[in-house]
Amino acid sequence: MQFAICNEIFKEWDFPKVCDFVSSIGYDGIEIAPFTFASDVRDLNEKDCRNIREIAEKRKLQIVGLHWLLVSPPGLHITHPDSSIREETLEYMKHLIKFCHLLGGELLVFGSPKQRDIMPGVEKGEAWLWAKDFFLRASEEADRYNIFICLEPLSPRETNFITTAREAIKLIEEVSHPRFKLHLDVKAMCSEGRDIGEIIKEGAPYLMHFHANDESGKGPGFGETDFQPIIRALKSINYQGFVSVEIFDVSPSPEICAIESLKYLKEVMKDEDKSEGRCS
């Protein structure tokens, strides 16, 4: 299991400084929010992308992929009743897929709560069919670049569409494309009121990526969420992907959050390894 961190918490830092710091404290990878480089990735050329990739590679950091996909440019929406907006959103998604490929990333985490919300006047069944069409066509494009699209169930506080892992799995099964996978996030799973270990095990056949944060939105270890059963569940399914730290509340500082979150996760991993040793 390798650890990464999402880059948007270092708001005022340039990318070389972010990579220098993240690498120095022991992370293996970094996850990119596209808006931190451009409000529209179509403004970036291939040379820009090569430069971003080289900066990370020189620090021995793997660019895991992208998240916060549709926060900009404004107006994107996958379940909008206007088909031209859905088509525009799909075209932008295709650019994000190519952007990820040029950075050397492997996956796109599809959260984008406001850009998937069911709008007033739209039936859930309609939204479901539009989302299914969007993800199937996006997955076909992703296949051209060996990229995965990972659907993230989010809490009802963030969106009114796909709010549980079971709903996400249902859509993944209906789309039925090998490039369309599942992403799980600890904060979102906490909102389901179910045992997180069970959610992880149910999602195991589809799980491609994982975000670590506290239920409060703080970093792992900064709140009440116990990561011991979470890491145990990931190990039990032989999860081989990255665990990416995604923090919304960066108090007291991004530096302390990044350092202490990784330290906490590695301590939990070590404890779990010892526990397995005792049991064997």
XYZ file of C-alpha atoms in Angstrom:
280
model
C 0.000 0.000 0.000
C 1.390 3.388 -0.998
C 0.446 6.839 0.253
C -0.286 9.996 -1.727
C -1.676 13.417 -0.924
C -3.981 15.772 -2.810
C -2.208 18.929 -3.902
C -4.921 21.551 -3.422
C -4.256 21.922 0.313
C -1.059 23.822 -0.520
C -2.984 26.727 -1.982
C -0.314 29.409 -2.174
C 2.627 27.156 -3.081
C 4.042 26.600 -6.548
C 4.200 22.997 -7.755
C 7.980 22.476 -7.306
C 7.688 23.597 -3.678
C 4.724 21.272 -3.103
C 6.616 18.319 -4.586
C 9.785 19.122 -2.640
C 7.849 19.124 0.615
C 5.606 16.122 -0.071
C 8.564 14.019 -1.166
C 10.715 15.075 1.786
C 8.154 13.896 4.344
C 7.730 10.468 2.783
C 4.746 10.417 0.451
C 4.980 8.166 -2.607
C 2.567 10.048 -4.832
C 0.600 13.194 -5.433
C -2.930 13.667 -6.728
C -3.709 16.689 -8.854
C -6.718 18.998 -8.759
C -6.691 20.434 -12.311
C -7.985 23.855 -11.193
C -4.711 24.410 -9.322
C -2.985 24.679 -12.704
C -5.680 26.198 -14.905
C -9.397 26.892 -14.691
C -9.579 25.151 -18.081
C -7.004 22.436 -18.871
C -7.416 23.205 -22.575
C -5.250 26.255 -21.850
C -2.322 23.936 -21.059
C -0.221 22.542 -23.892
C 1.777 19.324 -24.010
C 4.964 21.134 -22.966
C 3.193 22.409 -19.831
C 2.117 18.850 -19.029
C 5.610 17.432 -19.574
C 6.975 20.082 -17.221
C 4.483 19.179 -14.470
C 5.289 15.491 -14.887
C 9.059 16.062 -14.814
C 8.842 18.157 -11.649
C 7.142 15.276 -9.842
C 9.364 12.576 -11.314
C 12.540 14.413 -10.285
C 11.275 14.236 -6.682
C 10.460 10.516 -7.152
C 6.742 11.249 -6.779
C 4.174 9.439 -8.855
C 1.310 11.550 -10.168
C -1.513 9.228 -9.205
C -4.259 10.971 -11.133
C -6.815 13.771 -10.997
C -9.720 14.736 -8.751
C -11.979 17.826 -8.371
C -12.561 17.329 -12.079
C -15.427 19.639 -13.014
C -15.112 22.461 -10.491
C -14.058 24.605 -13.448
C -14.681 25.907 -16.035
C -18.211 26.945 -14.985
C -21.333 25.451 -16.487
C -20.376 21.768 -16.702
C -22.993 19.208 -15.661
C -23.471 15.521 -16.447
C -27.212 15.315 -15.683
C -28.333 18.673 -17.046
C -31.623 18.525 -19.014
C -29.951 20.477 -21.841
C -28.224 17.842 -23.960
C -25.743 20.404 -25.339
C -24.420 20.999 -21.811
C -24.050 17.255 -21.252
C -22.147 16.971 -24.526
C -19.906 19.921 -23.633
C -19.190 18.265 -20.287
C -18.275 14.998 -22.007
C -15.912 16.839 -24.357
C -14.215 18.486 -21.377
C -13.960 15.119 -19.645
C -12.125 13.819 -22.701
C -9.589 16.628 -22.337
C -9.149 15.747 -18.669
C -8.470 12.135 -19.633
C -5.753 13.225 -22.065
C -4.368 15.665 -19.484
C -4.109 12.820 -16.961
C -2.379 10.648 -19.542
C 0.179 13.353 -20.353
C 0.958 13.759 -16.644
C 1.592 10.038 -16.328
C -1.452 9.537 -14.108
C -3.595 6.426 -14.046
C -7.042 7.520 -12.897
C -9.650 10.253 -12.557
C -11.706 10.432 -9.371
C -15.205 11.549 -10.300
C -16.708 13.386 -7.356
C -17.956 16.711 -8.746
C -21.052 16.867 -6.483
C -22.628 20.009 -7.877
C -21.961 18.978 -11.463
C -23.929 15.741 -11.005
C -26.756 16.984 -8.759
C -30.241 16.167 -9.965
C -31.690 19.521 -10.934
C -35.258 20.668 -10.179
C -37.686 19.162 -12.670
C -35.424 16.228 -13.569
C -36.520 12.723 -12.593
C -33.905 10.503 -10.967
C -34.437 7.897 -13.694
C -33.570 10.472 -16.366
C -30.481 11.591 -14.479
C -29.437 7.968 -14.054
C -29.665 7.270 -17.803
C -27.771 10.455 -18.685
C -25.047 9.618 -16.165
C -24.852 6.067 -17.503
C -24.412 7.366 -21.055
C -21.808 9.904 -19.904
C -19.675 7.377 -18.043
C -19.883 4.763 -20.789
C -18.684 7.201 -23.435
C -16.054 8.680 -21.121
C -14.815 5.164 -20.312
C -14.474 4.398 -24.008
C -12.274 7.495 -24.336
C -10.333 6.540 -21.199
C -9.611 3.153 -22.744
C -7.673 4.898 -25.543
C -5.247 6.264 -22.951
C -5.187 3.362 -20.449
C -6.863 5.574 -17.853
C -9.486 4.571 -15.268
C -12.503 6.647 -14.224
C -13.387 6.070 -10.572
C -16.867 7.037 -9.393
C -16.964 8.476 -5.889
C -20.124 8.145 -3.793
C -20.515 11.332 -1.738
C -22.566 12.249 1.305
C -26.098 13.692 1.027
C -24.632 16.923 2.398
C -22.644 17.288 -0.820
C -24.932 15.956 -3.542
C -28.365 14.401 -4.123
C -27.104 11.845 -6.672
C -25.068 8.676 -5.922
C -24.797 9.035 -2.157
C -23.937 5.454 -1.221
C -21.371 2.900 -2.318
C -24.186 0.519 -3.295
C -25.636 3.110 -5.682
C -22.196 3.685 -7.194
C -21.695 -0.056 -7.639
C -25.110 -0.359 -9.299
C -24.165 2.300 -11.855
C -20.719 0.739 -12.377
C -22.343 -2.639 -13.046
C -24.837 -1.131 -15.499
C -22.137 0.793 -17.391
C -20.122 -2.427 -17.372
C -16.891 -1.062 -18.801
C -13.475 -2.235 -17.552
C -12.279 1.379 -17.308
C -15.132 2.439 -14.992
C -14.287 1.679 -11.365
C -15.092 2.621 -7.771
C -13.486 5.197 -5.515
C -14.137 5.210 -1.755
C -13.629 8.115 0.628
C -13.662 7.712 4.419
C -15.579 10.931 5.136
C -18.272 9.982 2.624
C -18.520 6.405 3.917
C -19.053 7.736 7.449
C -22.270 9.386 6.225
C -23.787 6.011 5.288
C -24.155 4.898 8.901
C -22.858 1.438 8.027
C -19.738 -0.420 9.059
C -16.952 1.004 6.867
C -15.148 -2.308 6.762
C -18.235 -3.927 5.257
C -18.534 -1.153 2.649
C -14.914 -1.686 1.640
C -15.398 -5.447 1.364
C -18.563 -5.040 -0.715
C -16.746 -2.641 -3.008
C -13.634 -4.791 -3.322
C -14.339 -6.177 -6.827
C -14.614 -2.638 -8.194
C -12.292 -0.615 -5.937
C -9.517 1.269 -7.707
C -8.677 4.220 -5.470
C -9.126 5.417 -1.878
C -9.205 8.760 -0.037
C -8.226 8.988 3.624
C -9.673 11.733 5.790
C -11.507 12.087 9.072
C -15.295 12.258 9.240
C -14.853 15.902 10.292
C -12.998 16.762 7.080
C -9.679 16.941 8.881
C -6.704 14.711 8.156
C -6.498 11.081 9.313
C -5.750 10.999 13.036
C -6.988 14.558 13.636
C -10.521 13.525 14.616
C -12.564 10.662 15.990
C -12.463 8.279 13.006
C -10.596 5.089 13.881
C -8.497 3.952 10.937
C -7.493 0.605 12.431
C -10.560 -1.283 11.078
C -10.323 0.677 7.826
C -6.723 -0.327 7.156
C -7.570 -3.855 8.288
C -10.385 -4.030 5.726
C -8.142 -2.697 2.947
C -5.511 -5.274 3.786
C -8.116 -8.030 3.957
C -9.126 -7.381 0.339
C -5.461 -7.114 -0.686
C -5.922 -3.516 -1.809
C -2.891 -2.586 -3.908
C -3.737 0.987 -4.876
C -2.810 4.317 -3.351
C -4.315 5.675 -0.159
C -4.518 9.404 -0.865
C -4.842 11.895 1.966
C -7.542 14.432 1.084
C -8.071 17.144 3.689
C -10.740 19.838 3.743
C -9.889 21.436 7.102
C -6.155 22.157 7.008
C -5.887 23.721 10.440
C -3.454 24.164 12.088
C -1.488 24.237 8.800
C -1.123 22.240 5.579
C 2.397 21.218 6.584
C 1.374 19.822 9.964
C -1.690 18.120 8.473
C 0.397 16.446 5.762
C 3.117 15.302 8.164
C 0.866 14.061 10.955
C -1.672 12.378 8.654
C 1.023 10.257 7.031
C 2.644 9.517 10.379
C -0.700 8.361 11.769
C -1.504 6.152 8.766
C 1.906 4.494 8.863
C 1.569 3.850 12.598
C -1.816 2.233 12.010
C -0.304 0.121 9.234
C 2.537 -0.938 11.501
C 0.142 -1.860 14.311
C -1.963 -3.860 11.898
C 1.108 -5.692 10.570
C 2.086 -6.577 14.142
C -1.443 -7.770 14.846
C -1.339 -10.026 11.804
C 1.998 -11.381 13.009
C 0.536 -12.258 16.376
C -2.354 -14.035 14.753
C -0.226 -16.117 12.417
